Amino acid sequence: MKWISLEALLLEPLEQRNVSLDPALNHQQFCQRALLLASYFKAQQIQRVAIHLEDAADLAIALFAAWQAGVTILLPADAQQQTRLKLGTQIDLWLDALPDTRDYTPAIATRLDSDTCRLTLCTSGSSGESKLIEKSIAQLANEVAALEQLWGNALGNAVVVASVSVQHIYGLLFRVLWPLCAGRTFLRHAQPFSEDMQRASLAHPHFAWVASPALLKRMSDNLDWPALSRVSMLFSSGGVLPNEAAQSLQARLKQLPTEIYGSTETGGIAWRQGGEYWQPFKGVEVSLNPQGALSLTSPYLPAGQREETADAVQIAADGRFLLRARLDRIIKLEEKRVSLPMLENTLNSHAWVSESRVGTLHKGRAFLGALIALSPAGLHALRNRGRRAVTQALRSHLSGHVEPIALPRRWRLTTELPYNSQGKLAQAQVEQLLDTPRTTQITPESIAENDGEFLLTLRVPIDLAHFSGHFTSTPVVPGVVQIDWALRLARQLIDPLPARFGGMEVLKFQQLMRPGDPIQLSLRFDTSRGKLYFAFSHNNAACSSGRILLADHV
């Protein structure tokens, strides 16, 4: 495969060079569409464009069109209304679909200027506040060339299959720009679940994965692992992949994931395949600043710029380094310094905890809360000892390591931390979740309808607010809550339902519903009789059932 630099990608259209699949797009078509869109931008006098496209090929077309037309590019991290409003005064066009350009004449392709062609990425960082990070094509070109030098031979002609968004630097580089330059085909759409990754991968004899720790540590046991072991390489970035997850993947796929450490601000800093030490990329010079945090210069930064991070590190004599705690997550409570990463590491060492995040709440005075993803042993303890026993055990575990002021006063329990597709969980989101009351509702995982009967799959929330009074040491879902869930869900699905509750018939409670139980619910409304039939079951055993009488008038 011929390497084409980012600056020259529009100059030599090659019909036999594939760009993307589903649907297919070759390099000649890619160049044609980019040059048509460049003409559109010029005709519409667009000077600043925000691009948010889930289709990786469309995003690539829009990027190169804007660069060719001299348009300033902004890549927002999301397409929420609030984001659109914030950026509204900074742009002329929000592009979330490629326009019809059939009536335009393609622009004349020129070599892109590596210094003046730029894009601006949005990143929330650890605080959740949006930051704008500008990158030149020169910085991006340096990085993709370094990736190809390191791993191009190992990848060969692998099709790139990814779970991460192209709106962020990792996905942009590994899913789009690197394959474009190398001539590797990529899939247009992200595959958010392990089953999706398998389905998309096994259609090709050679494939590579670009994923996040959030996906890789939750890979399903039911996948066809012998077939998936054809994977050429699997990349992970967005956070540290737990060692047990890396070892599990090595056992299944016969290779360790390649982890990438970096940020939107810095670009790639270092990589590793197993072990604790990170190897800096070629040309990245690392050192310690006076606070003990990582300081670096890099070919992926503007010339002469030194970037200061908030990551404490320990640098070995050979230049490799160990990552330690984030120094920007040290807070003060009543004049005492508290390290949130240290609290999390201590909590994570307990057998009942899979992962944890700690945040600060302000209710008159500041105090700490803990968001806990329970391990299977922790869920077992919750089901058989109750919430109070679990949180007291975790507080006791922490008390030997910290002063009483640093013990969390609020706990939120879950089975998984809510990482986004990039494996990120902003501190602001942690604190919002801690500040949110425990849920009283249940959310369907799937809904099917057959001849007027609705079949729902559900999972009982493990931190349901109703468990606190029902019961302390053996939490079960109260019967009145089950009836409320059935009626609420029916009102969401069946329209219209009579407004008035008229009573119950043949109500039966046969089996307990416990934290984390997978539940099936069937709902059917008999219009002629004004009766809503419901039945909850767990593992094909009946939990509860009955008929709810409904009427439009009393």
Coordinates of C-alpha atoms in Angstrom, one line a residue:
M1 CA 0.0 0.0 0.0
K2 CA 1.3 3.4 -0.9
W3 CA 1.5 6.0 1.9
I4 CA 0.0 9.4 1.0
S5 CA 0.6 12.3 3.3
L6 CA -2.4 14.2 4.7
E7 CA -1.4 17.3 2.7
A8 CA -1.5 15.4 -0.6
L9 CA -4.5 13.2 -0.1
L10 CA -6.7 15.0 -2.6
L11 CA -4.0 15.3 -5.3
E12 CA -3.9 11.8 -6.8
P13 CA -7.3 10.1 -6.9
L14 CA -6.9 6.3 -7.0
E15 CA -9.9 4.2 -8.0
Q16 CA -8.4 0.9 -6.8
R17 CA -7.7 2.3 -3.3
N18 CA -10.6 1.6 -0.9
V19 CA -11.4 4.1 1.8
S20 CA -14.5 2.8 3.6
L21 CA -17.2 0.1 3.8
D22 CA -20.9 0.0 4.5
P23 CA -21.4 1.7 2.1
A24 CA -18.2 1.3 0.1
L25 CA -16.2 4.4 -0.9
N26 CA -13.0 4.4 -3.0
H27 CA -10.3 7.1 -2.9
Q28 CA -11.4 8.6 -6.3
Q29 CA -14.9 9.0 -5.0
F30 CA -13.6 10.4 -1.7
C31 CA -11.6 13.1 -3.5
Q32 CA -14.5 14.0 -5.9
R33 CA -16.9 14.4 -3.0
A34 CA -14.5 16.5 -0.9
L35 CA -13.7 18.8 -3.8
L36 CA -17.5 19.2 -4.6
L37 CA -18.1 20.1 -0.9
A38 CA -15.2 22.6 -1.0
S39 CA -16.9 24.4 -3.9
Y40 CA -20.2 24.4 -1.8
F41 CA -18.4 26.0 1.1
K42 CA -16.9 28.7 -1.1
A43 CA -20.2 29.4 -2.9
Q44 CA -22.0 29.7 0.4
Q45 CA -19.2 31.9 1.8
I46 CA -18.7 29.6 4.8
Q47 CA -15.7 30.7 6.8
R48 CA -16.2 28.7 10.1
V49 CA -17.9 25.3 10.3
A50 CA -18.7 22.9 13.1
I51 CA -18.7 19.3 11.9
H52 CA -20.5 16.6 13.9
L53 CA -20.9 13.4 11.8
E54 CA -21.1 9.9 13.1
D55 CA -20.2 8.5 9.7
A56 CA -16.4 8.4 9.6
A57 CA -16.1 8.7 5.8
D58 CA -18.5 11.6 5.7
L59 CA -16.5 13.3 8.4
A60 CA -13.3 12.8 6.4
I61 CA -14.9 14.3 3.3
A62 CA -16.0 17.3 5.3
L63 CA -12.6 17.8 6.9
F64 CA -10.7 17.8 3.7
A65 CA -13.3 19.9 1.9
A66 CA -13.0 22.5 4.6
W67 CA -9.2 22.5 4.5
Q68 CA -9.3 22.8 0.7
A69 CA -11.7 25.7 0.9
G70 CA -9.7 27.5 3.7
V71 CA -12.6 27.1 6.2
T72 CA -11.9 27.0 9.9
I73 CA -13.0 23.7 11.4
L74 CA -14.5 23.0 14.8
L75 CA -15.1 19.4 16.0
P76 CA -17.6 19.5 18.9
A77 CA -17.6 16.6 21.2
D78 CA -21.4 16.2 21.0
A79 CA -24.5 17.5 19.2
Q80 CA -26.5 18.5 22.2
Q81 CA -28.7 21.6 22.0
Q82 CA -26.7 23.3 24.7
T83 CA -23.5 22.7 22.8
R84 CA -25.0 24.1 19.6
L85 CA -26.1 27.2 21.5
K86 CA -22.7 27.7 23.0
L87 CA -20.9 27.5 19.7
G88 CA -23.5 29.3 17.7
T89 CA -21.7 32.7 17.6
Q90 CA -18.4 31.1 16.7
I91 CA -19.6 29.4 13.4
D92 CA -21.4 30.0 10.2
L93 CA -22.6 26.4 9.7
W94 CA -23.4 23.4 11.8
L95 CA -22.8 20.4 9.6
D96 CA -24.5 17.2 10.8
A97 CA -25.2 15.8 7.3
L98 CA -23.4 16.3 4.0
P99 CA -25.3 18.7 1.7
D100 CA -26.4 17.9 -1.9
T101 CA -23.5 19.1 -4.0
R102 CA -24.5 17.7 -7.4
D103 CA -25.0 21.1 -9.0
Y104 CA -21.5 22.3 -8.1
T105 CA -18.2 22.0 -10.0
P106 CA -15.4 20.3 -8.1
A107 CA -12.7 22.7 -6.7
I108 CA -9.2 22.4 -8.1
A109 CA -7.2 20.2 -5.8
T110 CA -4.1 21.8 -4.3
R111 CA -1.6 20.6 -1.7
L112 CA -2.8 21.5 1.7
D113 CA -0.7 23.9 3.8
S114 CA 0.5 21.9 6.8
D115 CA 0.7 25.0 9.0
T116 CA -2.3 27.1 8.0
C117 CA -4.8 24.2 7.7
R118 CA -6.1 23.5 11.2
L119 CA -8.9 22.1 13.2
T120 CA -10.2 22.8 16.7
L121 CA -11.3 19.9 18.9
C122 CA -13.5 20.2 22.0
T123 CA -12.7 18.3 25.1
S124 CA -14.3 18.3 28.6
G125 CA -11.2 17.3 30.5
S126 CA -11.6 16.0 34.1
S127 CA -13.8 18.9 35.2
G128 CA -16.5 18.6 32.5
E129 CA -15.9 22.2 31.4
S130 CA -15.5 22.5 27.6
K131 CA -12.0 23.4 26.3
L132 CA -11.0 24.2 22.7
I133 CA -7.8 22.6 21.5
E134 CA -6.3 23.7 18.1
K135 CA -4.3 21.3 15.9
S136 CA -2.5 21.9 12.6
I137 CA -2.3 19.3 9.9
A138 CA 1.5 19.2 10.5
Q139 CA 0.9 17.9 14.1
L140 CA -1.7 15.4 12.9
A141 CA 0.6 14.3 10.0
N142 CA 3.5 13.8 12.4
E143 CA 1.4 11.6 14.6
V144 CA -0.1 9.3 11.9
A145 CA 3.4 8.9 10.4
A146 CA 4.7 7.7 13.7
L147 CA 1.9 5.3 14.2
E148 CA 2.5 3.8 10.8
Q149 CA 6.2 3.5 11.5
L150 CA 5.5 1.6 14.7
W151 CA 2.7 -0.7 13.7
G152 CA 2.1 -0.5 9.9
N153 CA 3.7 -3.9 9.2
A154 CA 1.7 -5.6 11.9
L155 CA -1.6 -4.2 10.6
G156 CA -1.0 -4.9 6.9
N157 CA -4.3 -4.6 5.0
A158 CA -6.5 -5.0 8.1
V159 CA -9.9 -3.4 8.0
V160 CA -10.3 -0.9 10.9
V161 CA -13.2 -1.7 13.2
A162 CA -13.8 0.7 16.0
S163 CA -16.1 1.4 19.0
V164 CA -15.0 5.0 19.6
S165 CA -16.3 8.3 18.2
V166 CA -14.4 10.2 15.4
Q167 CA -15.2 13.5 17.1
H168 CA -12.3 12.9 19.6
I169 CA -8.6 12.9 18.9
Y170 CA -8.1 9.1 19.4
G171 CA -10.9 8.1 17.0
L172 CA -10.0 10.8 14.5
L173 CA -6.4 9.6 14.3
F174 CA -6.8 5.9 14.5
R175 CA -10.2 5.5 12.7
V176 CA -9.8 8.1 10.0
L177 CA -6.6 9.9 9.3
W178 CA -4.1 7.0 9.8
P179 CA -6.1 4.6 7.6
L180 CA -6.6 7.3 4.9
C181 CA -2.9 7.9 4.6
A182 CA -2.0 4.2 4.8
G183 CA -4.6 3.0 2.3
R184 CA -6.5 0.8 4.9
T185 CA -10.2 0.4 4.7
F186 CA -12.3 1.5 7.7
L187 CA -15.9 0.9 8.7
R188 CA -18.0 4.1 8.6
H189 CA -19.9 3.6 11.8
A190 CA -18.8 2.9 15.4
Q191 CA -19.7 -0.5 16.9
P192 CA -20.7 0.3 20.5
F193 CA -21.0 -3.3 21.9
S194 CA -18.8 -6.4 21.8
E195 CA -21.4 -8.3 19.8
D196 CA -21.3 -5.5 17.2
M197 CA -17.5 -5.6 17.0
Q198 CA -17.6 -9.3 16.4
R199 CA -20.3 -9.1 13.7
A200 CA -18.4 -6.3 11.9
S201 CA -15.0 -8.0 12.2
L202 CA -15.7 -11.5 11.1
A203 CA -16.9 -10.4 7.7
H204 CA -13.2 -9.7 6.9
P205 CA -10.2 -12.0 6.8
H206 CA -8.0 -9.3 8.4
F207 CA -9.2 -6.7 10.9
A208 CA -7.9 -4.5 13.7
W209 CA -9.8 -3.0 16.6
V210 CA -9.8 0.6 17.9
A211 CA -11.6 0.5 21.2
S212 CA -11.8 1.9 24.7
P213 CA -11.2 0.3 28.1
A214 CA -14.9 0.6 28.8
L215 CA -15.6 -1.9 26.0
L216 CA -12.6 -4.1 26.3
K217 CA -13.1 -4.9 29.9
R218 CA -16.7 -5.9 29.3
M219 CA -16.2 -8.2 26.3
S220 CA -18.8 -10.9 26.3
D221 CA -17.9 -14.5 27.3
N222 CA -20.2 -15.7 24.5
L223 CA -18.2 -14.3 21.6
D224 CA -16.5 -16.6 19.0
W225 CA -13.0 -16.0 20.5
P226 CA -11.1 -18.5 18.2
A227 CA -12.4 -16.7 15.2
L228 CA -11.7 -13.3 16.7
S229 CA -8.1 -14.2 17.4
R230 CA -7.4 -13.3 13.7
V231 CA -7.4 -9.7 14.9
S232 CA -4.2 -8.0 13.7
M233 CA -3.9 -5.6 16.6
L234 CA -6.2 -4.2 19.2
F235 CA -5.8 -0.6 20.4
S236 CA -7.2 0.9 23.6
S237 CA -7.2 4.5 24.8
G238 CA -9.2 6.9 26.9
G239 CA -8.1 5.5 30.3
V240 CA -6.0 2.7 31.8
L241 CA -7.1 -0.8 30.9
P242 CA -7.1 -2.9 34.1
N243 CA -4.4 -5.6 34.1
E244 CA -6.9 -8.4 34.6
A245 CA -8.8 -7.3 31.4
A246 CA -5.6 -7.1 29.4
Q247 CA -4.6 -10.6 30.6
S248 CA -8.0 -12.0 29.7
L249 CA -7.8 -10.6 26.2
Q250 CA -4.3 -12.0 25.8
A251 CA -5.6 -15.5 26.8
R252 CA -8.5 -15.2 24.3
L253 CA -6.9 -13.4 21.4
K254 CA -3.3 -14.6 21.8
Q255 CA -2.0 -11.0 22.0
L256 CA -2.0 -8.1 24.5
P257 CA -3.9 -4.9 23.7
T258 CA -1.8 -1.9 22.7
E259 CA -2.6 0.9 25.1
I260 CA -2.2 4.5 24.1
Y261 CA -1.6 7.2 26.7
G262 CA -2.2 10.8 25.7
S263 CA -4.8 13.6 25.6
T264 CA -6.4 16.0 23.1
E265 CA -3.9 18.7 24.3
T266 CA -0.8 16.5 23.9
G267 CA -1.7 14.0 21.3
G268 CA -0.1 10.6 21.9
I269 CA 2.5 10.5 24.7
A270 CA 3.3 6.9 25.2
W271 CA 2.2 3.3 24.6
R272 CA 2.5 -0.1 26.3
Q273 CA 1.6 -3.8 25.7
G274 CA 1.3 -5.3 29.1
G275 CA 3.3 -4.4 32.2
E276 CA 3.2 -1.2 34.1
Y277 CA 5.7 1.0 32.2
W278 CA 4.8 3.3 29.4
Q279 CA 7.2 3.8 26.4
P280 CA 7.2 7.4 25.0
F281 CA 6.6 7.7 21.3
K282 CA 9.6 8.7 19.2
G283 CA 10.5 12.3 19.6
V284 CA 8.4 12.8 22.8
E285 CA 10.7 14.0 25.6
V286 CA 9.4 13.5 29.1
S287 CA 10.5 15.0 32.4
L288 CA 9.2 15.8 35.9
N289 CA 8.1 19.3 36.8
P290 CA 8.5 20.7 40.3
Q291 CA 5.2 19.3 41.4
G292 CA 6.2 15.8 40.3
A293 CA 3.9 15.8 37.3
L294 CA 4.7 14.8 33.7
S295 CA 6.1 17.6 31.5
L296 CA 6.8 17.0 27.8
T297 CA 7.8 18.3 24.4
S298 CA 6.5 16.5 21.4
P299 CA 6.4 16.6 17.6
Y300 CA 2.6 16.5 18.0
L301 CA 2.7 19.9 19.8
P302 CA 3.3 23.4 18.3
A303 CA 7.0 23.9 17.7
G304 CA 8.7 25.0 20.9
Q305 CA 5.7 24.3 23.2
R306 CA 6.1 22.4 26.5
E307 CA 3.0 20.8 27.8
E308 CA 2.5 20.4 31.6
T309 CA 0.1 17.6 32.6
A310 CA -1.5 16.9 36.0
D311 CA -0.4 13.2 36.0
A312 CA 2.1 12.3 38.6
V313 CA 4.7 9.9 37.2
Q314 CA 7.9 8.0 38.1
I315 CA 10.5 8.1 35.3
A316 CA 12.9 5.2 34.9
A317 CA 16.5 5.5 33.8
D318 CA 15.6 4.2 30.3
G319 CA 13.0 6.9 29.8
R320 CA 10.0 4.8 30.3
F321 CA 7.6 5.8 33.1
L322 CA 5.0 4.7 35.6
L323 CA 1.7 6.6 35.9
R324 CA 0.6 7.6 39.4
A325 CA -2.3 9.7 40.6
R326 CA -3.9 12.8 39.0
L327 CA -2.5 15.8 40.9
D328 CA -5.5 17.9 39.9
R329 CA -7.8 15.6 42.0
I330 CA -6.4 16.6 45.3
I331 CA -8.9 18.7 47.3
K332 CA -9.1 20.3 50.7
L333 CA -11.8 19.5 53.2
E334 CA -11.7 21.7 56.3
E335 CA -8.1 22.6 55.5
K336 CA -7.0 18.9 55.1
R337 CA -5.7 17.7 51.8
V338 CA -7.5 14.6 50.5
S339 CA -6.4 12.7 47.4
L340 CA -9.4 11.4 45.5
P341 CA -7.3 8.8 43.5
M342 CA -5.9 7.4 46.8
L343 CA -9.4 7.0 48.1
E344 CA -10.5 5.3 44.9
N345 CA -7.4 3.0 44.9
T346 CA -8.2 2.0 48.5
L347 CA -11.8 1.3 47.7
N348 CA -10.9 -0.7 44.6
S349 CA -8.7 -3.0 46.7
H350 CA -11.9 -4.3 48.5
A351 CA -13.2 -7.6 47.2
W352 CA -16.7 -6.1 46.9
V353 CA -15.6 -3.2 44.6
S354 CA -14.9 -3.5 40.9
E355 CA -14.4 0.2 40.3
S356 CA -15.0 3.5 42.2
R357 CA -15.1 7.2 41.7
V358 CA -15.1 9.8 44.5
G359 CA -16.5 13.3 44.3
T360 CA -17.3 16.3 46.4
L361 CA -20.8 17.6 47.2
H362 CA -21.7 20.9 48.8
K363 CA -24.7 20.9 51.1
G364 CA -24.0 23.7 53.5
R365 CA -20.4 22.4 53.8
A366 CA -18.4 20.2 51.5
F367 CA -18.3 16.4 52.0
L368 CA -17.4 13.4 49.9
G369 CA -19.5 10.8 48.1
A370 CA -18.5 7.5 46.4
L371 CA -19.9 6.0 43.2
I372 CA -19.3 2.3 43.5
A373 CA -19.4 -0.4 40.8
L374 CA -19.9 -3.6 42.8
S375 CA -18.0 -6.8 41.9
P376 CA -20.0 -10.0 41.8
A377 CA -19.0 -10.6 45.4
G378 CA -20.2 -7.1 46.3
L379 CA -23.6 -7.7 44.6
H380 CA -23.9 -11.0 46.5
A381 CA -23.2 -9.1 49.7
L382 CA -25.8 -6.5 48.8
R383 CA -28.5 -9.0 48.1
N384 CA -27.9 -11.0 51.3
R385 CA -26.7 -8.5 53.8
G386 CA -28.3 -5.2 52.6
R387 CA -27.1 -1.8 51.6
R388 CA -26.2 -0.6 55.0
A389 CA -23.9 -3.6 55.7
V390 CA -22.1 -3.0 52.3
T391 CA -21.5 0.8 52.8
Q392 CA -20.5 0.3 56.4
A393 CA -18.0 -2.3 55.4
L394 CA -16.5 0.0 52.8
R395 CA -16.3 2.9 55.2
S396 CA -14.6 0.6 57.7
H397 CA -12.2 -0.5 55.0
L398 CA -11.3 3.2 54.2
S399 CA -11.1 4.2 57.9
G400 CA -7.7 2.6 58.3
H401 CA -6.2 4.7 55.5
V402 CA -7.8 8.2 55.9
E403 CA -9.0 10.6 58.5
P404 CA -12.7 10.6 59.3
I405 CA -13.3 13.8 57.4
A406 CA -12.4 12.0 54.2
L407 CA -14.9 9.1 54.6
P408 CA -17.7 9.3 52.0
R409 CA -21.0 10.3 53.5
R410 CA -23.1 9.5 50.4
W411 CA -22.9 6.3 48.4
R412 CA -24.3 5.3 45.0
L413 CA -24.1 1.7 44.0
T414 CA -24.1 0.3 40.5
T415 CA -22.8 -2.7 38.5
E416 CA -20.9 -0.5 36.0
L417 CA -19.5 3.0 36.0
P418 CA -21.1 5.1 33.2
Y419 CA -18.1 5.7 30.9
N420 CA -18.8 7.2 27.6
S421 CA -17.6 5.7 24.3
Q422 CA -14.1 7.1 24.8
G423 CA -13.8 5.5 28.2
K424 CA -14.2 8.8 29.9
L425 CA -16.1 9.7 33.0
A426 CA -15.8 13.5 33.8
Q427 CA -15.6 14.5 37.4
A428 CA -18.6 16.8 36.9
Q429 CA -20.7 13.8 35.9
V430 CA -19.5 11.8 38.9
E431 CA -20.6 14.6 41.2
Q432 CA -24.0 15.0 39.4
L433 CA -24.7 11.3 39.8
L434 CA -23.8 11.5 43.5
D435 CA -26.1 14.5 43.9
T436 CA -29.0 12.7 42.2
P437 CA -31.5 10.9 44.4
R438 CA -31.5 7.1 44.2
T439 CA -33.9 5.9 41.5
T440 CA -37.4 4.6 42.2
Q441 CA -38.1 3.5 38.6
I442 CA -37.0 0.7 36.2
T443 CA -35.9 1.2 32.6
P444 CA -36.6 -1.5 29.9
E445 CA -33.6 -3.0 28.2
S446 CA -35.8 -4.2 25.3
I447 CA -39.4 -4.0 24.2
A448 CA -41.3 -6.3 21.8
E449 CA -44.9 -6.3 20.8
N450 CA -46.9 -9.2 19.5
D451 CA -50.6 -9.0 18.7
G452 CA -51.3 -6.3 21.3
E453 CA -49.2 -7.9 24.1
F454 CA -46.0 -6.1 25.1
L455 CA -43.0 -8.1 26.3
L456 CA -40.3 -6.2 28.2
T457 CA -36.9 -7.2 29.6
L458 CA -35.8 -5.3 32.7
R459 CA -33.2 -5.4 35.4
V460 CA -34.0 -4.5 38.9
P461 CA -31.7 -1.5 39.9
I462 CA -29.3 -2.5 42.6
D463 CA -29.6 0.8 44.4
L464 CA -33.3 1.2 44.3
A465 CA -34.5 3.7 46.8
H466 CA -37.4 1.5 48.0
F467 CA -34.9 -1.1 49.3
S468 CA -34.0 1.0 52.3
G469 CA -37.3 0.2 53.9
H470 CA -38.0 -3.2 52.4
F471 CA -35.9 -4.7 54.0
T472 CA -32.7 -3.7 55.8
S473 CA -30.8 -7.0 55.5
T474 CA -32.6 -8.7 52.6
P475 CA -33.7 -6.1 50.0
V476 CA -36.7 -7.0 47.9
V477 CA -39.0 -4.9 45.6
P478 CA -42.2 -4.1 47.4
G479 CA -45.4 -5.3 45.8
V480 CA -46.9 -1.8 45.5
V481 CA -43.8 -0.8 43.5
Q482 CA -44.2 -3.6 41.1
I483 CA -47.8 -2.5 40.4
D484 CA -46.6 1.1 40.0
W485 CA -44.0 0.0 37.5
A486 CA -46.5 -2.1 35.5
L487 CA -48.9 0.8 35.3
R488 CA -46.3 3.4 34.5
L489 CA -44.7 1.3 31.7
A490 CA -48.1 0.5 30.3
R491 CA -49.0 4.2 30.1
Q492 CA -45.7 4.8 28.1
L493 CA -46.5 1.9 25.6
I494 CA -50.2 1.7 25.3
D495 CA -52.0 4.8 24.0
P496 CA -54.5 5.7 25.1
L497 CA -55.1 4.1 28.5
P498 CA -58.0 5.2 30.7
A499 CA -56.9 7.8 33.2
R500 CA -58.5 6.5 36.4
F501 CA -57.4 3.6 38.6
G502 CA -60.3 1.5 39.6
G503 CA -58.8 -1.3 41.7
M504 CA -57.1 -4.6 41.4
E505 CA -58.1 -8.2 40.7
V506 CA -56.5 -11.7 41.3
L507 CA -53.3 -10.1 42.6
K508 CA -50.6 -12.7 43.3
F509 CA -47.1 -12.4 44.6
Q510 CA -45.2 -15.7 44.2
Q511 CA -41.4 -15.0 44.1
L512 CA -39.2 -12.2 45.4
M513 CA -37.6 -9.7 43.1
R514 CA -34.1 -8.8 44.3
P515 CA -31.3 -6.3 43.4
G516 CA -29.9 -7.0 39.9
D517 CA -32.4 -9.6 39.0
P518 CA -33.2 -9.9 35.3
I519 CA -37.0 -9.6 34.9
Q520 CA -39.5 -10.1 32.2
L521 CA -42.8 -8.2 32.1
S522 CA -45.8 -8.9 30.0
L523 CA -48.5 -6.2 29.5
R524 CA -51.8 -6.5 27.7
F525 CA -54.8 -4.1 27.9
D526 CA -58.3 -5.5 27.3
T527 CA -60.2 -2.4 26.0
S528 CA -63.7 -3.9 26.2
R529 CA -63.2 -4.8 29.9
G530 CA -61.0 -1.9 30.9
K531 CA -58.4 -4.3 32.4
L532 CA -54.6 -4.1 32.2
Y533 CA -53.1 -7.6 32.6
F534 CA -49.5 -7.7 33.9
A535 CA -47.1 -10.5 34.9
F536 CA -43.5 -10.2 36.1
S537 CA -41.3 -13.3 35.9
H538 CA -37.7 -14.1 36.7
N539 CA -35.9 -17.0 35.0
N540 CA -39.3 -18.2 33.7
A541 CA -40.7 -18.4 37.3
A542 CA -43.7 -16.2 38.1
C543 CA -42.9 -13.3 40.5
S544 CA -46.2 -11.4 40.5
S545 CA -49.3 -10.9 38.3
G546 CA -52.8 -9.4 38.3
R547 CA -55.3 -7.2 36.6
I548 CA -55.5 -3.4 37.1
L549 CA -58.9 -1.9 36.5
L550 CA -58.9 1.3 34.6
A551 CA -61.7 3.7 33.5
D552 CA -62.1 7.1 32.0
H553 CA -64.6 8.1 34.6
V554 CA -65.3 7.1 38.2

